[in-house]
Coordinates of C-alpha atoms in Angstrom, one line a residue:
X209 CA 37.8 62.8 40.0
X210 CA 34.1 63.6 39.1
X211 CA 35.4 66.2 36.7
X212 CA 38.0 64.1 35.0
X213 CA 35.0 61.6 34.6
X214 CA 33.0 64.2 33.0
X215 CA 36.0 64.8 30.7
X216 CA 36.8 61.4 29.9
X217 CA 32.8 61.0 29.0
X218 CA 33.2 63.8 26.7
X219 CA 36.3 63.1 25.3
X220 CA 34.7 59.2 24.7
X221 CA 31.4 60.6 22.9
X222 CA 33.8 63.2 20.5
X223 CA 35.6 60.8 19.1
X224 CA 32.9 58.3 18.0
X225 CA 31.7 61.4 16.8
X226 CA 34.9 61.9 14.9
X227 CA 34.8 58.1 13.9
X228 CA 31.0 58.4 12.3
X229 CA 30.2 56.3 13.9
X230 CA 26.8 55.7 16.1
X231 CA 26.2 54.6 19.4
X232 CA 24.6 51.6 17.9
X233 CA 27.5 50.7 16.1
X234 CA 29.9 51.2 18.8
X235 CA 27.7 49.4 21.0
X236 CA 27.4 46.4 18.5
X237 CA 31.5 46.6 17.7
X238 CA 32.0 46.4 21.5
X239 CA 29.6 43.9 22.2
X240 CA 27.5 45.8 24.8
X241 CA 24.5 47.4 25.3
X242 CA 23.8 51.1 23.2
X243 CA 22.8 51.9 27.1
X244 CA 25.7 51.2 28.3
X245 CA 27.6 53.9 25.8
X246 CA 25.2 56.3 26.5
X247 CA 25.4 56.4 30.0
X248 CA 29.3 56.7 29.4
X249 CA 29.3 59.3 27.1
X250 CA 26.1 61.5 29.5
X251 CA 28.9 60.5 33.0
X252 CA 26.1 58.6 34.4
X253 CA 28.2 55.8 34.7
X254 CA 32.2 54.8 35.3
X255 CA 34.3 53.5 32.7
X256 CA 35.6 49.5 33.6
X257 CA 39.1 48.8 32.8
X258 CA 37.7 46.2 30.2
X259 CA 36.1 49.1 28.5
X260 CA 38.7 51.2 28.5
X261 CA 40.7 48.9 27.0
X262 CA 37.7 48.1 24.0
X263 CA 36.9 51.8 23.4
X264 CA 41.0 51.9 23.2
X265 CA 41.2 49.6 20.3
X266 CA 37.9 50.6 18.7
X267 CA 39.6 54.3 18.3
X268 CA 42.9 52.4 17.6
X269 CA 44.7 54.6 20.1
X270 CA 46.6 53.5 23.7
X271 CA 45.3 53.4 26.9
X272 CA 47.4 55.9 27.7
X273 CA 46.4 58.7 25.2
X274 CA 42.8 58.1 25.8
X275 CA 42.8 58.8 29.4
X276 CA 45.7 61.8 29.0
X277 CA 42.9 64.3 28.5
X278 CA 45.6 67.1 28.4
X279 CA 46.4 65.9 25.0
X280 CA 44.8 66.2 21.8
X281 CA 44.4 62.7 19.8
X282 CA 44.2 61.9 16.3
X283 CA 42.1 59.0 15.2
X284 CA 42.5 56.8 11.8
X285 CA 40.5 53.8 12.0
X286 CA 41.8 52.6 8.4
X287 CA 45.3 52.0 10.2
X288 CA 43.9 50.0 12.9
X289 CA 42.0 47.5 10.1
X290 CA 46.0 47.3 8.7
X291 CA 47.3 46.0 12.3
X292 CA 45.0 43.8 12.9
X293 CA 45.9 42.0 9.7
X294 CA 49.2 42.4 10.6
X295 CA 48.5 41.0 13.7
X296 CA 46.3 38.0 12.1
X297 CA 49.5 36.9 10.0
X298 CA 51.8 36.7 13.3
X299 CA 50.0 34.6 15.2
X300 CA 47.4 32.5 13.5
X301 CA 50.0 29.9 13.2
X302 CA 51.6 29.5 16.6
X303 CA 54.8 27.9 16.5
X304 CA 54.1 24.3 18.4
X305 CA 57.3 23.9 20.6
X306 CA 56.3 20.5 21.7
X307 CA 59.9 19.6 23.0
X308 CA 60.1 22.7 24.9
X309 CA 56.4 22.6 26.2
X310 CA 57.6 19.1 27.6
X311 CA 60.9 20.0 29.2
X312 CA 58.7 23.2 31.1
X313 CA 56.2 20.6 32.3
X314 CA 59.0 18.4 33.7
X315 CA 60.9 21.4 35.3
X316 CA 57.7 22.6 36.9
X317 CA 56.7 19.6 38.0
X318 CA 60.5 18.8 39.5
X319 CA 60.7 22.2 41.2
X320 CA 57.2 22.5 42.6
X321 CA 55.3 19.8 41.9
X322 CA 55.2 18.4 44.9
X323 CA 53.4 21.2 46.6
X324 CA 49.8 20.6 47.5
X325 CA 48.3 23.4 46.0
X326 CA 49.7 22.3 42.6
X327 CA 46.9 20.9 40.4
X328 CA 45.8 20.9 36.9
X329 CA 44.0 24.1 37.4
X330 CA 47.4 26.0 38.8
X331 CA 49.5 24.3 36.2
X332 CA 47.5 26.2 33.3
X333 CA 47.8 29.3 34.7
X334 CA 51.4 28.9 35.0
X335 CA 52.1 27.9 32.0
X336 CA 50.0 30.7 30.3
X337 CA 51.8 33.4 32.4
X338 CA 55.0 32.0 31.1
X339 CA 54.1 32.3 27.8
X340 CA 52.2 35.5 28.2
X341 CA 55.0 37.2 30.3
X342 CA 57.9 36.3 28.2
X343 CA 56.0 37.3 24.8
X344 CA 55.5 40.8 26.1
X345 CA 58.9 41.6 27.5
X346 CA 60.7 40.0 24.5
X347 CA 57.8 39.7 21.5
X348 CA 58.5 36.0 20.8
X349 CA 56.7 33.0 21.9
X350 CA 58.8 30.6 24.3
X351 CA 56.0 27.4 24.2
X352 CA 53.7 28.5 21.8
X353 CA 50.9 27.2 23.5
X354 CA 47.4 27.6 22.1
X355 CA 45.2 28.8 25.4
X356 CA 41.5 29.3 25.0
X357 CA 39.9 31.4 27.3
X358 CA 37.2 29.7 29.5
X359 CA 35.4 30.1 32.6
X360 CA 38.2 28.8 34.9
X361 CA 41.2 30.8 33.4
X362 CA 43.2 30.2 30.2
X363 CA 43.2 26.6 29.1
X364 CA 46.7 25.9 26.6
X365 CA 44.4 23.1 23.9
X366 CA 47.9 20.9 23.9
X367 CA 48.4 20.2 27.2
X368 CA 45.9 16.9 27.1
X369 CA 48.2 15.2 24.2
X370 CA 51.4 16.2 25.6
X371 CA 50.3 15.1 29.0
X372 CA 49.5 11.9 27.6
X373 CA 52.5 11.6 25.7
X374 CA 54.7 12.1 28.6
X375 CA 52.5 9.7 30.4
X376 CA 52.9 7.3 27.7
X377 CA 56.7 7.2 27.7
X378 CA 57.2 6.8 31.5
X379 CA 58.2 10.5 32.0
X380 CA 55.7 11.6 34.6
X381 CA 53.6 10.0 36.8
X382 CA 49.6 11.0 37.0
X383 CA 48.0 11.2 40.9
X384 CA 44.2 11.9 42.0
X385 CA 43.6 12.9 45.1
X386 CA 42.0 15.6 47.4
X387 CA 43.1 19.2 48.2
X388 CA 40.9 20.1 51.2
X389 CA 37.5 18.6 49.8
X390 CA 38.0 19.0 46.3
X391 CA 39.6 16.6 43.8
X392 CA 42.9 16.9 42.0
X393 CA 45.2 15.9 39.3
X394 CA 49.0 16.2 40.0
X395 CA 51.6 15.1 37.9
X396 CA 55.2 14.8 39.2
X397 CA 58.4 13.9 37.4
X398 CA 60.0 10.9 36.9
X399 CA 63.1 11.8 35.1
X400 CA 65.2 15.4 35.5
X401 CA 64.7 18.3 33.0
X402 CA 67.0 18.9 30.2
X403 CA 68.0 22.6 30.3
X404 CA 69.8 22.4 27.6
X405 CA 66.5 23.8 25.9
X406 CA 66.2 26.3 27.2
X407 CA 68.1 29.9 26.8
X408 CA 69.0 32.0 30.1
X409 CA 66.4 34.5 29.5
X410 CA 63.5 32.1 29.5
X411 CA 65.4 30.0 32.5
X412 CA 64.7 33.7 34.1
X413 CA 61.3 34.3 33.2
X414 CA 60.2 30.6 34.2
X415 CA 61.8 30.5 37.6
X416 CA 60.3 34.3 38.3
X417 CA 56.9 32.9 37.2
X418 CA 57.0 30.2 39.8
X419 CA 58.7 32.2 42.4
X420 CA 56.0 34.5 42.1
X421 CA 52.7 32.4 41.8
X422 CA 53.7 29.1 42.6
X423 CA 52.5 29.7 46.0
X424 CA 48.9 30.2 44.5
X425 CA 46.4 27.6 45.0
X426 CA 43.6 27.3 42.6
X427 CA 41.1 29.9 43.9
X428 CA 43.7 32.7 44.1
X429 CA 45.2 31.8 40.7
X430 CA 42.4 32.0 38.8
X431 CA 41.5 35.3 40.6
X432 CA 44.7 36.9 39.5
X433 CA 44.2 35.4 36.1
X434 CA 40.7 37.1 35.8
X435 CA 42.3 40.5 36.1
X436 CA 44.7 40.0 33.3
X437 CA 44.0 41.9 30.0
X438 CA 44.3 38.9 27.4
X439 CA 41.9 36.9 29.3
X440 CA 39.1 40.2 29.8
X441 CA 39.6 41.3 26.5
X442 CA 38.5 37.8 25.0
X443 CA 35.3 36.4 24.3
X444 CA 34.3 33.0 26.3
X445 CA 35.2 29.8 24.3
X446 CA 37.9 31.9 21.8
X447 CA 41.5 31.8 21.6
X448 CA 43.6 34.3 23.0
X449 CA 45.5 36.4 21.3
X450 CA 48.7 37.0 22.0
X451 CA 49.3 40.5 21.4
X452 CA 47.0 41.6 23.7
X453 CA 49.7 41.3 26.5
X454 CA 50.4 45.2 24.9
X455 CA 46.8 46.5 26.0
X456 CA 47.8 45.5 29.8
X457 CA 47.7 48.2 32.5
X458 CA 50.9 48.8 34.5
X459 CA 49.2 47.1 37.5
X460 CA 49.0 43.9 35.3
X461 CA 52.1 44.3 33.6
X462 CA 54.3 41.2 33.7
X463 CA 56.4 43.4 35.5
X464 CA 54.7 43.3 38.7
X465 CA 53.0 40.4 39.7
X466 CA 51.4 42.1 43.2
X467 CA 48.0 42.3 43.7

């Protein structure tokens, strides 16, 4: 392993050296310190997955080919500018799916709702692994949810309104009280889900979400959620991105949910 570090060090400082670009720069494109990518680059110091995943998309390559070293990799940064604008145009304008964001609420709520461990806090994450989940095994966006990263876990911005809404029209009922000593907010159901919304892949992927992690209570939730790629690879207070479900490891693939 110390050897493939040493590599992977080398491999890291020739092609920013390929790239022309400095340590500074790197340092100031990745938002660390120019310590920090010397110390790479010299092997005096491990490579996070976070990093990994930066130096990935500074070089515009996959995870994958950087840490193959028994492959040669080609670099062209001016590509990667072209994506990213690509990328901009997708998803800047997420498609609102209010109806569908409500019927989701309701269902989770009418399935496991009633579980203590089900609070505001677990209903975010849920709701963003939904969406996350189902945009990288099928590349379309089943609630559309806007979710800001902050220091809790993914936070979807629509969720107050809709709640509200719902609230509003006698669809859901609000309850505060205590799990163990902290305080929570619980919403259950007053009125079925219509399914009708809903196609049989996304009935899948929703039902697999809550199988999986509906069990979670808040601590363990938000644990799991702070290993996920889209929430590391965003900047506190920013929106995340959607594609970057495709920079996820296998062990954080959407495909297996074990820790």
């Amino acid at each position: 392993m110390t050897n493939y570090n040493k590599k992977l060090s080398e491999r890291i400082k020739n092609l920013r050296k390929r790239s022309n670009l400095t340590q500074d720069i790197v340092a100031k494109k990745l938002k660390i310190k120019r310590e920090i990518i010397s110390n790479i680059e010299n092997n005096k110091r491990q490579l996070s997955v976070n990093e990994i995943l930066k130096f990935s998309k500074l070089f515009n390559i996959s995870t994958d080919s950087l840490l193959n070293l028994e492959n040669e990799i080609e670099i062209n940064l001016k590509n990667k500018k072209k994506q990213k604008n690509k990328k901009a145009i997708r998803i800047n304008v997420p498609q609102k799916k209010i109806d569908k964001i409500k019927e989701t609420l309701i269902y989770i709520f009418w399935q496991v709702g009633g579980r203590a461990n089900i609070g505001e806090t677990v209903l975010n994450k849920l709701l963003y692994f939904i969406d996350f989940d189902y945009y990288e095994k099928y590349e379309e966006q089943l609630l559309g949810a806007t979710y800001v990263r902050n220091h809790y876990g993914p936070t979807p911005k629509e969720l107050i309104k809709v709640i509200q809404k719902m609230e509003q029209d006698k669809e859901i009922t609000k309850i505060e009280n205590k799990y163990f000593q902290y305080p929570q907010t619980k919403y259950l159901a007053l009125r079925k889900p219509d399914l009708t919304k809903f196609k049989a892949n996304e009935m899948a992927l929703i039902n697999d979400v809550l199988n999986k992690l509906g069990g979670m209570n808040a601590s363990s939730i938000s644990n799991y959620v702070h290993k996920d790629v889209p929430w590391l690879t965003t900047e506190m207070g920013q929106i995340i991105d959607y594609e970057s479900v495709f920079y996820r490891t296998p062990e954080y693939s959407v495909r297996n949910y074990d820790e």
